[in-house]
XYZ file of C-alpha atoms in Angstrom:
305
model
C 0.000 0.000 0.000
C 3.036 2.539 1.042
C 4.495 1.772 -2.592
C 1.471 2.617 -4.184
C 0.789 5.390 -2.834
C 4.113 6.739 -3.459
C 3.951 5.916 -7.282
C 0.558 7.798 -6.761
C 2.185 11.387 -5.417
C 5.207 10.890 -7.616
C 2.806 10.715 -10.573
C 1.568 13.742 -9.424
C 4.693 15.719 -8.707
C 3.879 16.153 -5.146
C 6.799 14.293 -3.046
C 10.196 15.861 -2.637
C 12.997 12.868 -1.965
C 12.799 13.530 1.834
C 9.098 12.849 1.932
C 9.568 10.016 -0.070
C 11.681 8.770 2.847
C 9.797 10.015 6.188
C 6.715 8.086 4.326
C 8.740 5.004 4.055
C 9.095 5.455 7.492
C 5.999 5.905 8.950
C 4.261 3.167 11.512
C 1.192 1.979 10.459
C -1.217 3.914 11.497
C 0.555 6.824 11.053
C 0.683 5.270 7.587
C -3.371 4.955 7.819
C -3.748 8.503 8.780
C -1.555 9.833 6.046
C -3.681 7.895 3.428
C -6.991 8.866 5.256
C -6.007 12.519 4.707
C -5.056 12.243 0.770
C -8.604 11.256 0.755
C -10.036 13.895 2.368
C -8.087 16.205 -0.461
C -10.081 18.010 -2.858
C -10.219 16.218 -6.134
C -11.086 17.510 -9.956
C -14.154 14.878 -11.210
C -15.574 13.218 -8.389
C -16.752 15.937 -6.247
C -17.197 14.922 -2.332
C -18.716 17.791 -1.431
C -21.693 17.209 -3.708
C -22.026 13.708 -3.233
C -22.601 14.407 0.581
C -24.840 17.840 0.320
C -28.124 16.724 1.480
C -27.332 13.096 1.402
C -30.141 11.427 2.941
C -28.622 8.377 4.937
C -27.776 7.483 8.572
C -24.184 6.224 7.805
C -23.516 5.027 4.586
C -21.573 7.493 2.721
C -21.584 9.655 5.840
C -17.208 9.903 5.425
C -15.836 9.674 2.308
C -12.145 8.831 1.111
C -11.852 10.363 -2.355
C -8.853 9.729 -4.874
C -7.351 10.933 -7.903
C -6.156 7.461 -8.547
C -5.733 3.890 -6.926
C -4.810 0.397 -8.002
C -8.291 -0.581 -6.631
C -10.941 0.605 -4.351
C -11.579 -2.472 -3.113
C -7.578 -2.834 -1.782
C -7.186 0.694 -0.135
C -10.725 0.101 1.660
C -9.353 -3.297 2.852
C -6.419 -1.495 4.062
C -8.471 1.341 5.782
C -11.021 -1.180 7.376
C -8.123 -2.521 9.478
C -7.075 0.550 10.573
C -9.893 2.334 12.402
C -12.261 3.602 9.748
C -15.806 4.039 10.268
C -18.704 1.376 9.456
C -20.530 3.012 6.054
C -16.716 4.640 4.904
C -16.736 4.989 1.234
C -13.590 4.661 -0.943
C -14.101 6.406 -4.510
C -11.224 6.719 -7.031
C -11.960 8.833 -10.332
C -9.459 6.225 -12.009
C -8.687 2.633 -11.165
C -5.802 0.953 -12.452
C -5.699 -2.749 -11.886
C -9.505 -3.474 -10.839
C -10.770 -6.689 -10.826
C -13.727 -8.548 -10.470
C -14.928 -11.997 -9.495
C -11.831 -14.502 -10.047
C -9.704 -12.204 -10.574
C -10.320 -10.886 -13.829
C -9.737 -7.618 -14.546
C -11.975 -4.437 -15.132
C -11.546 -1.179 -17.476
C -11.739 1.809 -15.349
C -10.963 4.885 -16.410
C -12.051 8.321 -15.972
C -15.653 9.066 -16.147
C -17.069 5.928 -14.438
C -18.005 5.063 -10.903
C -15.714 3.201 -9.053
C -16.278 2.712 -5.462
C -15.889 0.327 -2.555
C -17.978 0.747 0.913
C -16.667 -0.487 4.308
C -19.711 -2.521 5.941
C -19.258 -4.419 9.594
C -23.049 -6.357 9.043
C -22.177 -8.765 11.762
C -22.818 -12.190 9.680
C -21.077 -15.404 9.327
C -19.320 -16.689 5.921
C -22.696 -18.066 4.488
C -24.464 -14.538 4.036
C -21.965 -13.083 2.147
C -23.797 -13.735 -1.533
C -26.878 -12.374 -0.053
C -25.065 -9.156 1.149
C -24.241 -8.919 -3.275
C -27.765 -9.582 -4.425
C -28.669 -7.250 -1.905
C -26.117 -4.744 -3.910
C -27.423 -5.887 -7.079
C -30.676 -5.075 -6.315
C -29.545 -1.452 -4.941
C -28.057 -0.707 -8.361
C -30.800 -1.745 -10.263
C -33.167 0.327 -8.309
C -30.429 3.594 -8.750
C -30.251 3.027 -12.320
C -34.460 2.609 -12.914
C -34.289 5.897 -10.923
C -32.630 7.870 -13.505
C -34.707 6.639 -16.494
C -33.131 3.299 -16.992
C -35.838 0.699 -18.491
C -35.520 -2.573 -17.323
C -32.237 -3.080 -15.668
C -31.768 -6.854 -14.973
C -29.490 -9.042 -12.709
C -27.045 -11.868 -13.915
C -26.180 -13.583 -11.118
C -24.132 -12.988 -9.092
C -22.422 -10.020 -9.202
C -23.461 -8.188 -12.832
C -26.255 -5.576 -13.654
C -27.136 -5.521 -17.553
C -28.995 -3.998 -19.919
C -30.543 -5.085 -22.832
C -28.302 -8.157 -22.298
C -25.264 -6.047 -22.125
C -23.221 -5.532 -18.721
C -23.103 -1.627 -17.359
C -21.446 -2.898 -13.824
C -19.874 -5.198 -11.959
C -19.947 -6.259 -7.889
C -17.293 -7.690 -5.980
C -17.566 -8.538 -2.162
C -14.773 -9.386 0.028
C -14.556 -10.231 3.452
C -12.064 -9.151 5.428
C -11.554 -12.228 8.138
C -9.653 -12.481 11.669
C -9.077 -16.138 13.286
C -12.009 -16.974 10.850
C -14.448 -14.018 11.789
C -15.240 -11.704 9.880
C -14.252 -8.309 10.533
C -16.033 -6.330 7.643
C -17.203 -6.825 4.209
C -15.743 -4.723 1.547
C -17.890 -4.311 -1.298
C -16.740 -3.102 -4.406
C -18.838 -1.249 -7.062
C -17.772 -0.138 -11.039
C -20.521 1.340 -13.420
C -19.680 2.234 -16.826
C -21.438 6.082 -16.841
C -19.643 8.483 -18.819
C -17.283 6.127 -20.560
C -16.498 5.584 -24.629
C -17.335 1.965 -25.672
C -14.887 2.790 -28.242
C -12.091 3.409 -25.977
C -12.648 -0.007 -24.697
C -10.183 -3.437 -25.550
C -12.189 -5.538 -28.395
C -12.844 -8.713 -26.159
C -15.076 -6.546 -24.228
C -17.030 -3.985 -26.972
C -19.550 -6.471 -27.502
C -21.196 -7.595 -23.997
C -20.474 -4.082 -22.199
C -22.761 -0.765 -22.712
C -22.550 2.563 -20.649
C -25.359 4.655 -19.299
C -24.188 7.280 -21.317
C -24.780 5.273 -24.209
C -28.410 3.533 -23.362
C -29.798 7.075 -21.909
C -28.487 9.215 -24.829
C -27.298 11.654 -22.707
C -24.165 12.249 -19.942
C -25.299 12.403 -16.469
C -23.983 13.454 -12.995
C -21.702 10.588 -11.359
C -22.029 12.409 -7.754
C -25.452 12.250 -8.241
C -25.768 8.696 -9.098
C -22.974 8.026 -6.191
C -25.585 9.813 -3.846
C -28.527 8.082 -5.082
C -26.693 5.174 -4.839
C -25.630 5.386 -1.345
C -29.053 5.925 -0.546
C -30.755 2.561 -2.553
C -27.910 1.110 -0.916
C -28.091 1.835 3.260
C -31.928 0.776 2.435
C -31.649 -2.409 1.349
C -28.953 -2.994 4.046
C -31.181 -1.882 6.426
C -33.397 -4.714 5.572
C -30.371 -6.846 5.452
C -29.487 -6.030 9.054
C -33.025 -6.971 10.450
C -32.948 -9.908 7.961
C -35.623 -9.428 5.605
C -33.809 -11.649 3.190
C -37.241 -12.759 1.579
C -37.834 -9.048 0.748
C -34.316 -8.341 -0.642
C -34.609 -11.855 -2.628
C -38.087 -11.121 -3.806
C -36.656 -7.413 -5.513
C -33.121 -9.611 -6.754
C -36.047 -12.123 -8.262
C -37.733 -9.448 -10.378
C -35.066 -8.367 -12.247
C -33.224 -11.423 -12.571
C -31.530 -11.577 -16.195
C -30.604 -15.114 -15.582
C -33.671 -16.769 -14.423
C -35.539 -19.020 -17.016
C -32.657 -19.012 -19.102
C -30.019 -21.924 -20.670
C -26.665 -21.669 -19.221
C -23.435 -23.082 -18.775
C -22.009 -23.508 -15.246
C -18.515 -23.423 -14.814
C -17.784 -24.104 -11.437
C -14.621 -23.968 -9.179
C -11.917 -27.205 -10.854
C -13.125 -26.846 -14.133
C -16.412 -28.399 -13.612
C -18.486 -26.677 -16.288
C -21.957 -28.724 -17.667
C -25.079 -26.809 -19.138
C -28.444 -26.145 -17.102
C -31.584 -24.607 -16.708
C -31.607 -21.776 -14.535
C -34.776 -22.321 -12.110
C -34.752 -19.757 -9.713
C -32.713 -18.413 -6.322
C -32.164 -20.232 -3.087
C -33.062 -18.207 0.073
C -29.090 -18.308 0.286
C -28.586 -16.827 -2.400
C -27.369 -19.483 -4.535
C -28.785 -20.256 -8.074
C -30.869 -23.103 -8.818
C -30.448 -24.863 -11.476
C -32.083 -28.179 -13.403
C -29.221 -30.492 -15.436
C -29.444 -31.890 -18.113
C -30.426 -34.987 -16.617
C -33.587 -33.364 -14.633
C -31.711 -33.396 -11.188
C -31.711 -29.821 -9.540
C -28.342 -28.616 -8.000
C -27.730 -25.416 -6.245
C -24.585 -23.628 -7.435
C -23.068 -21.583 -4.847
C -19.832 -20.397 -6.318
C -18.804 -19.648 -10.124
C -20.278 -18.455 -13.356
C -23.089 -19.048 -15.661
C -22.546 -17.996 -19.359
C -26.099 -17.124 -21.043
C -26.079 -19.830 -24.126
C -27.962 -18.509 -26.970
């Protein structure tokens, strides 16, 4: 974290050689501090200020950790969760540059999307976790129908599309101690402002920006604040587990419900199915080939045509 943060000031022309080294130097939460304050500087796209004007939660969102530019939002709010930052922090970078979503593959993320990661301490064990990402799903979905999106859909787990084209992705971590966990990290990129053309080949086809499907740009503090707010209430209902509620919202805008698919599970294990619904896990139901229904609780489906 030190190093990149360095490489971040450098690349902004903002450490002499002697502050390189008293950096280098600092304990850790010293260290902490230091990076808690670079957030707190004022920064040219994403506009802090705005986001929290009138924002109308109880915590979520309520201190936010702003960057010019991070490896991942997801990695410094992993780092800040261990060192004393508050449940509902928000880490926003106007640029990431090694994102990365579920197994590790990576994410385009430049200027003029919405890349942020939230610090959450919902005191659950290990199996809630893919709830706690519907639950996100759904919270994006319900931002983006706000702002004149028609019929934003799900892919489970972790992907919001429309018209059968991804606009953002969801990764959730948990950040463990002696096999508790500590907090949940969840990480959220939408493609708002962004130039499909600017984007690598492999993924022209399946992605699509709001900018593109509304016709128009749009505000990304405003759809960070309207965010935060879908967001703390669905956790809300989370936190006095109305997981039937949050399932029943996930199930209405499910892309990949009713749909032919092909699992590929951890190991290689990859065999076509028929998506049948949602577990009250979280997990997706599916029927095989050979009529016998499995749930599949970790993975990906690819929509077969």
């Amino acid at each position: 974290m030190k190093e990149e943060i360095i490489r971040l000031l450098k690349k902004e022309g903002k450490l002499s050689d002697e502050a390189i080294d008293e950096i280098q130097q600092m304990e850790i939460n010293d260290f902490a501090n230091f990076v808690k304050e670079l957030g707190m500087q004022e920064t040219s796209y994403i506009n802090a200020l705005e986001i929290s004007q009138d924002l109308n939660t109880q915590y979520i969102g309520k201190t936010l950790y702003v960057f010019k530019e991070v490896s991942s939002t997801n990695t410094v709010a992993k780092f800040l969760s261990m060192n004393d930052v508050e449940d509902g922090s928000v880490i926003i970078s106007e640029k990431q540059t090694a994102a990365r979503g579920r197994s590790g593959k990576g994410w385009e993320s430049p200027i003029g999307g919405v890349w942020l990661s939230i610090v959450l301490n919902p005191h659950v064990d290990h199996s809630k976790l893919p709830l706690i990402t519907l639950a996100t799903g759904v919270a994006v979905a319900k931002t983006l129908e706000k702002i004149g999106v028609e019929n934003p859909e799900i892919k489970w787990p972790n992907d919001i599309m429309i018209n059968g084209k991804k606009v953002c992705g969801i990764l959730t971590e948990a950040v463990t101690k002696f096999n508790t966990i500590e907090n949940v990290i969840i990480g959220v990129g939408i493609d708002a402002n962004l130039d499909i053309d600017q984007f690598p080949e492999e993924l022209k086809a399946g992605t699509t920006t709001l900018e593109k499907e509304l016709g128009r740009k749009g505000s990304e503090n405003l759809l960070i604040k309207m965010f935060l707010e879908e967001f703390e209430e669905i956790s809300e209902l989370f936190d006095h587990e109305g997981y039937e509620a949050i399932l029943k919202e996930w199930r209405k805008r499910s892309y990949s419900i009713g749909k032919i698919v092909e699992v590929r599970e951890p190991f290689n294990k990859y065999y076509d199915a028929y998506v049948v619904g949602i577990s009250k896990e979280g997990a997706l139901v599916v029927e095989k080939i050979d009529g016998t229904l499995t749930k599949v609780i970790s993975g990906e489906c690819i929509i077969k045509n």
